[in-house]
Amino acid sequence: MISVEQSSVEPAPSPAEPQWAGPEAMCPGWLEDESPDGDVPEDIGDPGCAPHAYGLLQSALRREGLPRTLDRSAEPRTGFGPLDVTVCILGSPTAFLPVLLEGGSRYPGCHGPVPVTHLGQPGALGDVPQAPGPCCSPRGSPSRQGGHSTLETYVPPRRANYVTGTFAAGGPEGSWAGELARDLDCPMGGSVPLICRLEDPLVTPLGCWRPRANLPVPPTLAFVLGPGGHLPVDPSPPGVKLVRLEDPQGQESLVQEEVGAFLGGTAMEPYSQVVVRLAGWRWRGTGARSTHGKAEGAAVAQAVGARLHGLREEDSVLLEAMVPTARLPMPPPRSPAPRLPMALRICTLVCRSWGDRPQLCQVACGVGRAEAPVRHGAALPQGLDSSLQQWGVTAPSQRQALATQLREAAEAAMAALLAAEAELSPEQRGGARAHTDFLGVDFLLACVDETLELVALSTNSQRCLETCLLAAAMGHAVGQPPSDLPRLLAEALLHRAQCHLVEGKDILLIGAGGISKSFVWEAARDYGLRIHLVESDPEHFAAGLVQTFLPYDSREHRRDEEHAERVTELVRARGLRPHACLSYWDDCVVLAALVCQRLGLRGSPPAAIRVAKQKSRTHQHLQRCRHGRPPPAAFAVPCRRLQSHGDVERAAGTVPFPAVAKLEFGAGGVGVRLVESAGQCHAHAARLWHDLRDDADHPGIGLGWGNAMLLMEYVPGTEHDVDLVVFDGRLLGAWVSDNGPTRLPAFLETAACLPSCLPADRQAQLVRAALQCCLACGLHDGVFNVELKLGPGGPRLLEINPRMGGFYLRDWIREVYGPDLLLAAVLVALGLPPVLPARPVPRAHLAGVMCLDSEHGTTLGGSGGLAALQALQSRGLVRLNRLFEETAGDGEYEEPCLSVACSGATRAEACVRLLGLCQALGIDSPRYPVEHFLSHFK
């Protein structure tokens, strides 16, 4: 709530001057009266609707200054394969044109998105289109020189990966787009049944928001005919009463009784007027309403009774409070002319983003005379901030708080809708894969008990989209930065298309890893991947979670060439034809690259993976890369390989002390130690070579490659992880996280935070250095984790992990930014550039701390700390990432067993929560000072 410190000195609105913009006040803004620009092709399927949609497209292209569509339908196109991405827009392309242009620019290689005007075989699962059914497709990007749209046919038919469009809520028989989208097996962004539910205020605004999202709605009395099977079965939410009538005839006394009780109830006390209207998808935008004073009980009952005649079961009669627009103290007017009473309506557009999370895309406001409710398309939109200033909200902090409140309310509305849709049957949704992917929500800014409150009024499927896109186009005309709206919507629909594309793909996975990789099997199930697992442990728990289990002992990785031949033979003997091969397990990345090479699958060359896997070789290779400004050599660190004590002596003459001694192929920070002299290095090497000989001594830390070490110069500064997605040498995504100070002389990770604390320019340095190092090593395709130090002189490389980041990183990046590194790795391995946020914005801040069995075993086990953490996790208060089921190593070779993280709206809030939790559970101690570990995150 935002406080209104003083009431308005202006009188309350009289019945003759209602300051209100009630539900369903806005009319559709679809440009149905646009005339086509140029000739319409004679045969494009439906002679009534498809030519009209084609004409609208030509008009829209002309207004954007883009060339007309080229008609190439006479020469069918061929050559499309199962990995080609196709996004279809059914119906009018007008509202979606900016999204289409953005999609064509972002993903020119996918031959889409396409506004489809005909499906050649109605009922064919996901097929678009077949001769003689053409479609309009952006070739290249129409916004760039040489880009254009084309009208084409495809033989054989192109298969759609995602379908959306202008599904008008006119019933299944009243929408040709709805008919074309019937019975598709690909994901659909909407359907006629979903739109009918969306446009019915009893189903969505009243039956969904209040009980699920606790959003304020106007007090409402609803009369429905019969059982109302289309309505929620839950009891009416607070402020809403549902009256079911068996027969609308002879109900005058009941109507009078219910209307009288509603008008005299406590919920109506703040309001002086009501509106009576018909509701349901048939009445969208019709303006079938009447306004009455609250004291006119008889007239209100008569209006309700009149609308009950002819009522259908899917319709309802609503009696709603007229919620007045907030009246705030205003600055003195610049002229003596009287002020006219005005109404403000806030339009929001929310999309279903990565991880099915709602994301507010844009806000636009409509302002008009109070006596004429503001409608979509009736007034030019304006921004939220200027509207609030115009309304008297002068304090920037109040406007920011209202903007935050609006975002939370709009996203809560979308989340409630998605939760309600998840409970529907495929028939109720209009298809097994149909979901609402973008939602328009209208709000009213009301004043309740001296506080400003956002009242949710109505939902719509397209009117808010058109209004917000119009606002974006208006801003572009006066030099404002491009709106994020087309980009966000294009990313959302392309992401869903890619998720559908990977379904059923056969993935050869090399190495299962431990319990820390359990998410792989869950993700594979969720994405519909068919995993064929090659694993050294024949009793591994994942054997029963994959499509095919191929036990093969590859732990001696110095024989990976031989292992690759054997694995290839196993795959072929089973008749497997994988679409991709990869590994998330550090020990197996070279073997996976060799298998890819033998099977002809996409991936970085084995030689490049070998360079990255061997730490001394990485730095020595980079030191020879001296082209560029700066060259990759600028990020390398002097180091020497150690296989004997003689090597230690020779290295001590070239690597300055203090230095860092660690395993050449190590992982997890095991055996990494700061050494101050050659003597300390001799002692550490002697212990390590004695204790860690092969994989059996400490599985999973690279001992299958031997126990050689390296001595490298110590680099001062803060430590950071950079996770990269690279496709064909192009950077598609990068995320920077920070690590806390370690417990010297060891370098085991203690704490981390995401997003990074660093300013944008320093993060950019890290990302550029990480990318240059990967490309210089030959890593042109994949998801890579790069560890760097950042000092006053810039970034220096520690090591490259040629696989997805481990520990908690995949989980954290999904939580904070949305994209899934696992899915990105699969897409790159399939030969597809993953769709990722062009401008990632964090949803929250995470701060976490590592737990050690030696320090926290008693606290987590015997004292019930782990059970308490798991209970908090079930309530969404903490994030746990279990790294090992049992103690991994001991003494100076111990690895963390658990990551505990807390979230917050700010980094400081996340750190405060984490520190309080660690102090309460005993994780924080003098020996393990969590406050010190978090001290870097400022």
XYZ file of C-alpha atoms in Angstrom, residues 269-743:
475
model
C -19.988 0.932 1.937
C -17.125 2.857 0.217
C -18.977 3.088 -3.105
C -21.898 5.202 -4.307
C -22.569 3.728 -7.733
C -22.951 0.356 -9.399
C -22.989 -0.974 -12.928
C -25.139 -3.789 -14.335
C -23.762 -5.653 -17.340
C -23.827 -8.886 -19.252
C -20.619 -10.898 -19.100
C -19.123 -13.793 -21.019
C -17.085 -14.112 -24.191
C -20.106 -13.194 -26.354
C -20.365 -9.788 -24.693
C -16.748 -8.711 -24.908
C -16.521 -5.039 -25.828
C -20.242 -4.669 -26.580
C -20.880 -1.963 -23.981
C -24.090 -3.726 -22.833
C -24.240 -1.965 -19.445
C -26.153 0.510 -17.324
C -25.070 2.711 -14.424
C -27.100 3.360 -11.268
C -26.789 5.011 -7.895
C -26.452 2.652 -4.949
C -29.657 4.037 -3.455
C -31.696 3.110 -6.535
C -32.324 -0.463 -5.406
C -35.514 -0.984 -7.377
C -33.982 0.301 -10.612
C -30.920 -1.888 -10.111
C -33.051 -4.991 -9.523
C -35.139 -4.167 -12.587
C -31.998 -3.800 -14.735
C -30.684 -7.155 -13.495
C -34.024 -8.842 -14.150
C -34.217 -7.415 -17.650
C -30.832 -8.860 -18.547
C -31.714 -12.270 -17.186
C -34.174 -12.792 -20.028
C -32.512 -14.668 -22.856
C -29.496 -15.562 -20.703
C -27.430 -18.541 -21.902
C -25.636 -20.953 -19.616
C -22.226 -19.573 -20.591
C -23.341 -15.999 -19.841
C -23.823 -14.160 -16.574
C -25.296 -10.905 -15.289
C -22.907 -8.921 -13.101
C -23.708 -6.237 -10.581
C -20.445 -4.484 -9.700
C -19.310 -1.588 -7.608
C -18.080 1.378 -9.589
C -14.615 1.916 -8.201
C -13.679 5.611 -8.483
C -10.249 6.605 -9.719
C -8.070 7.899 -6.878
C -8.298 11.667 -6.345
C -5.004 13.032 -5.067
C -3.931 16.530 -3.979
C -2.883 18.340 -7.140
C -0.523 21.288 -7.612
C -2.161 24.635 -8.361
C -3.405 24.795 -11.955
C -1.537 26.930 -14.463
C -4.784 28.489 -15.657
C -7.976 29.493 -13.860
C -10.041 27.196 -16.086
C -11.859 24.489 -14.102
C -10.402 21.019 -14.093
C -12.399 18.275 -15.717
C -12.833 14.984 -13.847
C -10.592 12.366 -15.465
C -10.205 8.599 -15.318
C -6.992 6.563 -15.433
C -6.690 2.978 -16.575
C -3.427 1.022 -16.388
C -2.790 -1.629 -19.021
C -0.126 -4.303 -18.449
C 1.178 -7.093 -20.640
C 2.711 -10.178 -19.011
C 4.351 -13.120 -20.763
C 5.201 -16.640 -19.673
C 8.968 -16.493 -19.640
C 11.725 -19.051 -18.954
C 10.766 -21.692 -16.410
C 7.065 -20.794 -16.840
C 7.626 -17.673 -14.777
C 5.471 -14.599 -15.405
C 7.378 -11.535 -16.551
C 5.933 -8.061 -16.933
C 6.797 -6.843 -20.434
C 5.314 -3.358 -20.638
C 2.871 -0.923 -19.058
C 0.748 1.668 -20.845
C -1.848 4.011 -19.391
C -5.047 5.415 -20.832
C -6.436 8.733 -19.616
C -9.820 10.180 -20.529
C -12.905 11.960 -19.326
C -14.518 10.303 -16.325
C -17.981 10.261 -17.857
C -16.675 8.306 -20.901
C -14.726 5.257 -19.715
C -11.284 4.910 -21.245
C -11.175 2.251 -23.914
C -8.350 0.485 -25.706
C -7.829 2.243 -28.999
C -9.912 5.277 -28.008
C -7.009 7.322 -26.637
C -3.291 7.383 -27.243
C -1.370 5.540 -24.502
C 1.158 7.172 -22.206
C 3.743 5.980 -19.712
C 3.089 4.981 -16.131
C 5.537 7.402 -14.543
C 4.206 10.492 -16.321
C 0.632 9.375 -15.637
C 1.300 9.081 -11.930
C 2.926 12.516 -11.899
C -0.093 13.903 -13.715
C -2.305 12.308 -11.064
C -0.424 14.006 -8.240
C 2.059 11.305 -7.189
C 5.016 13.662 -7.131
C 7.480 11.727 -4.944
C 9.790 9.513 -7.088
C 9.911 6.919 -4.302
C 6.110 6.629 -4.321
C 6.014 6.242 -8.077
C 8.724 3.570 -7.937
C 6.861 1.754 -5.162
C 3.653 1.828 -7.212
C 5.522 0.526 -10.262
C 6.905 -2.343 -8.170
C 3.462 -3.052 -6.745
C 2.021 -3.069 -10.263
C 4.662 -5.506 -11.504
C 4.032 -7.861 -8.605
C 0.256 -7.686 -9.084
C 0.411 -8.283 -12.844
C 2.808 -11.210 -12.486
C 0.691 -12.644 -9.654
C -2.338 -12.474 -11.955
C -0.458 -14.416 -14.630
C 0.808 -16.979 -12.107
C -2.740 -17.529 -10.837
C -3.984 -18.019 -14.380
C -1.240 -20.526 -15.210
C -1.982 -22.477 -12.009
C -5.677 -22.583 -12.903
C -4.938 -23.722 -16.474
C -2.740 -26.538 -15.180
C -5.841 -28.075 -13.570
C -7.850 -28.086 -16.820
C -8.249 -31.072 -19.101
C -6.865 -30.944 -22.663
C -10.430 -30.491 -23.942
C -10.984 -27.514 -21.651
C -7.706 -25.935 -22.791
C -8.432 -26.504 -26.455
C -5.517 -28.891 -26.899
C -3.053 -30.918 -24.873
C -0.294 -28.363 -25.507
C -2.359 -25.164 -25.333
C -1.459 -22.591 -22.662
C -1.753 -18.859 -22.212
C 1.660 -17.383 -22.992
C 0.884 -13.681 -22.836
C -1.825 -11.938 -20.906
C -3.219 -8.428 -20.779
C -4.340 -7.225 -17.349
C -6.071 -3.900 -16.739
C -5.856 -2.125 -13.387
C -7.486 0.866 -11.759
C -5.635 3.074 -9.289
C -8.094 3.478 -6.409
C -7.934 5.135 -3.006
C -8.945 2.850 -0.120
C -8.637 3.974 3.502
C -6.242 6.782 2.610
C -3.953 4.452 0.680
C -3.446 3.958 -3.027
C -4.437 0.493 -4.149
C -4.338 -1.259 -7.519
C -7.685 -2.891 -8.305
C -7.603 -5.628 -10.959
C -10.396 -5.092 -13.463
C -10.207 -7.441 -16.424
C -8.056 -9.628 -18.610
C -7.749 -9.845 -22.364
C -5.752 -11.754 -24.908
C -4.797 -9.098 -27.430
C -6.032 -5.594 -26.626
C -3.253 -4.894 -24.129
C -0.736 -6.276 -26.620
C -1.883 -3.804 -29.270
C -1.942 -0.897 -26.808
C 1.548 -1.640 -25.496
C 2.992 -2.079 -28.987
C 1.428 1.231 -29.998
C 3.065 2.895 -26.989
C 6.410 1.389 -27.992
C 6.066 2.629 -31.582
C 5.155 6.122 -30.361
C 8.249 6.237 -28.176
C 10.467 5.172 -31.059
C 9.115 8.067 -33.141
C 10.470 10.624 -30.642
C 13.868 9.012 -30.190
C 13.256 6.873 -27.129
C 15.258 3.641 -26.826
C 13.623 0.592 -28.430
C 11.021 -1.081 -26.268
C 11.825 -4.459 -24.744
C 8.330 -5.751 -25.541
C 8.917 -7.278 -29.021
C 12.178 -8.813 -27.831
C 10.643 -10.367 -24.710
C 7.715 -11.849 -26.611
C 9.930 -13.141 -29.436
C 12.298 -14.747 -26.931
C 9.400 -16.368 -25.067
C 7.775 -17.951 -28.108
C 11.087 -18.999 -29.697
C 12.098 -20.593 -26.390
C 8.898 -22.639 -26.282
C 9.479 -23.656 -29.892
C 12.981 -24.870 -29.062
C 11.723 -26.797 -26.040
C 9.290 -28.597 -28.329
C 11.985 -29.235 -30.901
C 14.211 -31.167 -28.465
C 11.377 -33.475 -27.399
C 12.113 -37.060 -28.335
C 15.714 -36.369 -29.320
C 18.227 -39.120 -28.565
C 21.106 -37.804 -26.451
C 24.213 -39.886 -25.794
C 25.472 -38.823 -22.365
C 28.985 -39.793 -21.297
C 29.373 -40.091 -17.517
C 26.569 -39.842 -14.963
C 28.404 -38.050 -12.174
C 27.223 -38.139 -8.588
C 24.236 -36.887 -6.673
C 25.137 -33.299 -7.581
C 24.080 -34.153 -11.160
C 20.686 -35.577 -10.184
C 19.010 -32.626 -11.864
C 20.080 -34.036 -15.239
C 17.593 -36.893 -15.033
C 14.745 -34.652 -13.895
C 15.479 -32.152 -16.660
C 15.683 -34.906 -19.274
C 12.222 -36.095 -18.262
C 10.791 -32.565 -18.299
C 12.243 -31.786 -21.748
C 11.279 -35.169 -23.177
C 14.873 -36.194 -23.950
C 15.750 -39.827 -24.559
C 19.003 -40.291 -22.644
C 21.405 -43.104 -23.538
C 23.937 -43.174 -20.711
C 27.496 -44.509 -20.801
C 28.669 -44.941 -17.201
C 31.556 -46.694 -15.469
C 29.551 -47.735 -12.400
C 27.248 -50.620 -13.386
C 25.196 -50.056 -10.213
C 24.708 -46.329 -10.685
C 21.337 -45.055 -9.475
C 20.668 -43.401 -12.849
C 20.548 -46.778 -14.633
C 16.800 -46.951 -14.131
C 16.184 -43.316 -15.081
C 17.419 -43.369 -18.682
C 16.258 -44.841 -21.964
C 19.374 -46.978 -22.430
C 22.085 -47.800 -19.897
C 25.487 -48.729 -21.319
C 27.890 -49.775 -18.549
C 31.475 -49.300 -19.624
C 34.514 -48.687 -17.415
C 36.268 -45.593 -18.744
C 37.876 -44.391 -15.507
C 41.407 -44.668 -16.883
C 41.130 -41.593 -19.070
C 44.674 -41.752 -20.385
C 43.194 -44.446 -22.678
C 40.315 -42.308 -23.926
C 41.117 -42.960 -27.596
C 40.609 -46.659 -26.966
C 37.505 -45.987 -24.860
C 36.008 -43.884 -27.640
C 36.327 -46.779 -30.079
C 34.667 -49.184 -27.625
C 31.847 -46.765 -26.811
C 31.196 -46.143 -30.493
C 30.981 -49.892 -31.060
C 28.557 -50.245 -28.142
C 26.319 -47.520 -29.515
C 26.233 -49.016 -32.993
C 25.715 -52.526 -31.670
C 22.594 -51.350 -29.842
C 21.306 -49.737 -33.027
C 21.362 -46.287 -31.452
C 21.484 -43.207 -33.645
C 21.931 -40.301 -31.239
C 21.204 -36.778 -32.378
C 23.827 -35.370 -30.005
C 26.553 -36.461 -27.612
C 27.873 -34.504 -24.631
C 29.031 -34.742 -21.026
C 28.304 -32.703 -17.924
C 30.895 -34.609 -15.881
C 34.385 -33.110 -15.799
C 36.267 -36.397 -16.086
C 34.477 -37.391 -19.297
C 34.613 -34.284 -21.468
C 37.501 -35.488 -23.655
C 35.917 -38.909 -24.126
C 32.635 -37.258 -25.149
C 34.459 -35.116 -27.722
C 36.170 -38.187 -29.186
C 32.860 -40.058 -29.434
C 31.266 -37.033 -31.114
C 34.043 -37.011 -33.662
C 33.595 -40.697 -34.457
C 29.804 -40.453 -34.739
C 29.922 -37.288 -36.830
C 28.083 -35.220 -34.222
C 28.539 -31.536 -33.437
C 30.945 -30.447 -30.741
C 34.246 -28.754 -30.090
C 37.248 -30.671 -31.442
C 38.900 -33.182 -29.065
C 42.180 -31.292 -29.374
C 40.525 -28.123 -28.065
C 38.922 -30.009 -25.168
C 42.305 -31.539 -24.304
C 43.940 -28.100 -24.221
C 41.262 -26.782 -21.884
C 41.208 -29.880 -19.680
C 44.940 -29.803 -18.924
C 45.572 -26.641 -16.904
C 49.260 -26.046 -17.643
C 48.666 -26.710 -21.307
C 45.848 -24.150 -21.332
C 48.089 -21.365 -20.062
C 51.074 -22.324 -22.182
C 48.899 -22.402 -25.286
C 47.411 -18.989 -24.489
C 50.854 -17.513 -23.922
C 51.565 -18.259 -27.585
C 48.359 -16.509 -28.731
C 49.579 -12.949 -29.257
C 47.136 -11.630 -31.842
C 44.400 -9.255 -30.760
C 44.049 -6.185 -28.573
C 44.638 -7.366 -25.969
C 45.776 -10.830 -27.066
C 44.696 -13.953 -25.150
C 48.244 -14.128 -23.819
C 47.415 -11.130 -21.608
C 45.123 -13.347 -19.509
C 47.470 -16.314 -19.105
C 49.431 -16.948 -15.893
C 53.004 -18.319 -15.748
C 52.947 -21.986 -14.680
C 54.933 -25.209 -14.905
C 53.894 -28.866 -14.899
C 55.133 -30.972 -11.941
C 55.615 -34.722 -12.218
C 58.648 -35.088 -9.948
C 60.548 -33.208 -7.292
C 63.067 -32.265 -9.978
C 60.227 -30.467 -11.761
C 59.534 -28.581 -8.534
C 63.101 -27.283 -8.447
C 63.002 -26.209 -12.079
C 59.577 -24.567 -11.684
C 60.749 -22.658 -8.598
C 63.293 -20.897 -10.768
C 60.661 -19.503 -13.161
C 57.433 -19.144 -11.137
C 57.619 -16.468 -8.420
C 56.448 -17.197 -4.888
C 53.918 -17.141 -3.359
C 52.493 -19.569 -5.859
C 49.622 -22.039 -6.136
C 50.222 -25.778 -6.399
C 47.351 -27.957 -7.632
C 46.445 -31.055 -9.637
C 46.934 -30.745 -13.369
C 43.519 -32.297 -14.129
C 41.896 -31.543 -10.779
C 38.355 -30.477 -10.005
C 36.415 -29.078 -7.061
C 39.417 -27.280 -5.565
C 40.789 -30.517 -4.098
C 44.523 -30.377 -3.385
C 44.883 -26.694 -4.301
C 47.241 -24.922 -1.901
C 49.133 -21.650 -1.524
C 52.862 -22.301 -1.145
C 55.305 -19.639 0.029
C 58.533 -21.357 -1.002
C 60.005 -24.260 -2.916
C 60.201 -26.207 0.342
C 56.472 -25.878 0.955
C 55.828 -26.921 -2.630
C 58.023 -30.048 -2.191
C 56.148 -30.975 0.991
C 52.711 -30.472 -0.528
C 53.598 -32.412 -3.675
C 55.007 -35.300 -1.629
C 51.791 -35.585 0.419
C 49.527 -35.323 -2.586
C 51.459 -37.843 -4.701
C 51.354 -40.245 -1.792
C 47.682 -39.799 -0.900
C 46.074 -39.367 -4.327
C 47.356 -41.928 -6.811
C 44.331 -42.922 -8.912
C 40.573 -42.526 -9.194
C 39.879 -44.989 -6.414
C 41.600 -42.692 -3.881
C 39.221 -39.807 -4.598
C 36.673 -40.357 -7.417
C 35.612 -37.476 -9.603
C 38.551 -35.096 -9.225
C 40.485 -36.056 -12.368
C 42.808 -38.757 -11.035
C 41.844 -40.934 -14.005
C 44.210 -38.641 -15.895
C 47.014 -39.214 -13.382
C 48.186 -37.160 -10.413
C 50.530 -34.729 -12.117
C 50.534 -31.228 -10.627
C 51.327 -27.705 -11.726
C 52.810 -24.684 -10.030
C 51.351 -21.366 -11.120
C 51.890 -17.783 -10.085
C 49.522 -16.558 -7.378
C 47.128 -13.939 -8.777
C 45.728 -11.434 -6.269
C 42.183 -10.124 -6.596
C 38.626 -11.368 -6.323
C 37.576 -14.697 -7.819
C 34.717 -15.063 -10.279
C 32.994 -17.673 -12.414
C 31.877 -16.842 -15.939
C 29.450 -19.288 -17.553
C 29.348 -18.955 -21.330
C 27.118 -20.254 -24.110
C 29.046 -20.242 -27.389
C 27.717 -21.304 -30.793
C 29.876 -21.338 -33.885
C 32.285 -18.964 -32.164
C 29.511 -16.473 -31.259
C 28.765 -15.545 -27.676
C 25.049 -16.123 -27.033
C 24.955 -15.759 -23.263
C 27.200 -15.017 -20.294
C 26.620 -14.913 -16.531
C 29.122 -13.676 -13.948
C 29.053 -14.840 -10.322
C 31.332 -13.881 -7.415
C 33.161 -16.113 -4.955
C 33.984 -15.186 -1.381
C 37.445 -15.310 0.238
C 38.829 -18.784 0.778
C 40.377 -20.274 3.936
